[in-house]
XYZ file of C-alpha atoms in Angstrom:
173
model
C -0.033 -0.071 0.081
C 2.831 2.426 0.617
C 4.121 1.814 -2.836
C 0.842 2.814 -4.172
C 0.867 5.839 -2.184
C 4.280 6.956 -3.142
C 3.337 6.230 -6.896
C 0.352 8.524 -6.563
C 2.295 11.254 -4.921
C 4.803 10.970 -7.651
C 2.150 11.189 -10.344
C 0.475 14.145 -8.587
C 3.773 16.026 -8.382
C 4.362 15.176 -12.230
C 0.881 16.513 -13.134
C 1.565 19.591 -11.086
C 4.802 20.258 -12.997
C 3.102 19.806 -16.320
C 0.385 22.515 -15.276
C -2.242 20.193 -13.747
C -3.890 21.115 -10.615
C -3.467 17.783 -8.753
C -1.306 19.203 -5.908
C -1.900 19.078 -2.206
C -2.506 22.318 -0.338
C 0.937 22.097 1.211
C 2.438 21.662 -2.236
C 0.455 24.463 -3.721
C 1.434 26.745 -0.844
C 5.229 25.766 -1.351
C 4.918 26.399 -5.180
C 3.127 29.672 -4.693
C 5.606 30.965 -2.217
C 8.554 30.218 -4.311
C 6.881 32.055 -7.254
C 5.914 34.929 -5.187
C 9.486 35.275 -3.711
C 10.823 35.425 -7.246
C 8.442 38.120 -8.157
C 9.193 40.091 -5.093
C 12.997 39.860 -5.849
C 12.386 41.766 -9.268
C 10.185 44.523 -7.561
C 12.519 44.772 -4.582
C 15.516 45.776 -6.591
C 13.707 48.362 -8.474
C 12.271 49.965 -5.374
C 15.508 49.680 -3.419
C 17.411 51.325 -6.210
C 14.844 54.068 -6.582
C 14.585 54.656 -2.933
C 18.392 54.783 -2.345
C 18.668 57.475 -5.074
C 15.709 59.426 -3.545
C 17.411 59.272 -0.122
C 20.574 61.061 -1.503
C 18.718 63.802 -3.239
C 18.113 65.993 -0.176
C 21.808 66.170 0.469
C 22.594 67.730 -2.728
C 23.313 71.514 -2.681
C 20.568 72.382 -5.337
C 17.920 70.687 -3.253
C 17.568 73.581 -0.901
C 17.167 75.856 -3.901
C 13.986 74.107 -5.084
C 10.683 75.778 -4.781
C 8.392 74.673 -1.961
C 6.209 72.954 -4.391
C 8.954 70.732 -5.723
C 10.238 69.947 -2.213
C 6.720 68.893 -1.222
C 6.476 66.549 -4.274
C 9.894 65.177 -3.235
C 8.545 64.516 0.359
C 5.583 62.747 -1.040
C 7.866 60.750 -3.395
C 10.178 59.729 -0.489
C 7.325 58.668 1.739
C 5.717 56.528 -1.035
C 9.122 54.854 -1.755
C 9.464 54.160 1.910
C 6.008 52.685 2.011
C 6.585 50.603 -1.146
C 9.920 49.321 0.260
C 8.093 48.253 3.523
C 5.293 46.481 1.650
C 7.724 44.600 -0.784
C 10.031 43.509 2.142
C 7.059 42.687 4.315
C 6.402 39.155 3.022
C 9.945 38.102 3.990
C 9.448 39.415 7.572
C 5.970 37.896 7.538
C 7.430 34.574 6.524
C 10.124 34.737 9.090
C 7.645 35.526 11.950
C 5.219 32.681 11.157
C 7.675 30.205 9.825
C 7.186 26.732 11.433
C 3.563 27.492 12.382
C 2.047 25.450 9.551
C 0.248 28.304 8.195
C 1.922 28.607 4.793
C -1.358 29.001 2.780
C -2.374 31.924 4.851
C 1.229 33.415 4.793
C 1.142 33.200 0.989
C -2.212 34.949 0.892
C -0.944 37.803 3.171
C 2.313 37.983 1.333
C 0.390 38.208 -2.021
C -1.682 41.097 -0.653
C 1.505 42.962 0.601
C 3.257 42.528 -2.845
C 0.241 43.804 -4.681
C 0.065 46.960 -2.266
C 3.824 47.210 -2.698
C 3.446 47.265 -6.507
C 0.790 49.905 -6.296
C 3.019 52.074 -4.130
C 5.956 51.450 -6.417
C 3.806 52.663 -9.349
C 2.890 55.868 -7.355
C 6.602 56.343 -6.340
C 7.836 55.970 -9.969
C 5.135 58.346 -11.219
C 5.824 60.857 -8.422
C 9.586 60.691 -8.906
C 9.183 61.078 -12.767
C 6.922 64.044 -12.272
C 9.528 65.786 -9.992
C 12.445 65.197 -12.187
C 10.682 66.325 -15.410
C 9.137 69.248 -13.712
C 12.572 70.436 -12.317
C 14.408 69.581 -15.659
C 12.039 71.130 -18.048
C 9.396 73.667 -16.179
C 7.194 72.567 -19.206
C 3.356 72.461 -19.219
C 3.500 69.223 -20.968
C 5.157 67.498 -17.998
C 1.872 66.298 -16.604
C 0.754 64.741 -19.909
C 4.116 62.962 -20.290
C 3.776 61.498 -16.831
C 0.163 60.565 -17.254
C 1.332 58.713 -20.475
C 4.042 56.852 -18.574
C 1.523 56.061 -15.786
C -0.806 54.650 -18.331
C 1.882 52.545 -19.731
C 2.691 51.159 -16.240
C -0.888 50.494 -15.596
C -1.187 48.666 -18.825
C 1.973 46.569 -18.354
C 1.465 45.812 -14.601
C -2.164 45.380 -14.415
C -4.114 45.723 -17.614
C -2.389 43.155 -19.670
C -2.276 40.540 -16.724
C -6.047 41.151 -15.986
C -6.817 40.777 -19.757
C -4.966 37.642 -20.007
C -6.600 36.348 -16.745
C -9.987 36.791 -18.145
C -9.114 35.733 -21.644
C -7.230 32.538 -20.882
C -8.729 31.315 -17.584
C -10.570 28.054 -18.060
C -13.736 27.596 -16.119
C -14.193 24.196 -14.223
C-alpha cells in the first residue's frame, strides 16, 4: 500500500509540474511561495534602487534651492518609496515571523496582498519621481501629460495586460 501511495504522490507532483492542478494544499502553498518570492525579488530591486537614489537627493546643494512645491513633491515621493519598500520587504518578515507554524497557505495569501500593495505604491513612487524630475528639468506644461502617459503605460503593463490575460485565458471548471 505504501508503494501505491508513493506512486500516486509522484504522479501528482508530475501533473503539477505539467500544469495540472493535482497538488496538495501544502505543495500548492510551497509552489506559490517560491513563485511569489521570485516576483518580489524583481520588484524589491527596483524599489530599493529608486528609494536609495531618492534618499541622496536631499543632501545635494541644489535641493535647498528648489521651490516649496518641488520639495513637497519630493517629500511625497520619498514617503511613497518608503511605503513601497516596506510592503515589498514585508512578505519576507511575515514569513520569518510565522515560519514553522504550519500556516503557509495563509502566509502566501498575506504576502501576496502585501506584494500587490507594494506594486501599487511602487507605481505611485515611480510616477511621482518622474513628475518631480521632469518638472525640475523642463519647467514645461507638457510634463503632467508625459507623466500621465508613462503612468498609463505602467498600468497597462503591470495590471491591464495581466488582467486581460486572466479573463481571456482562464478556463472555467
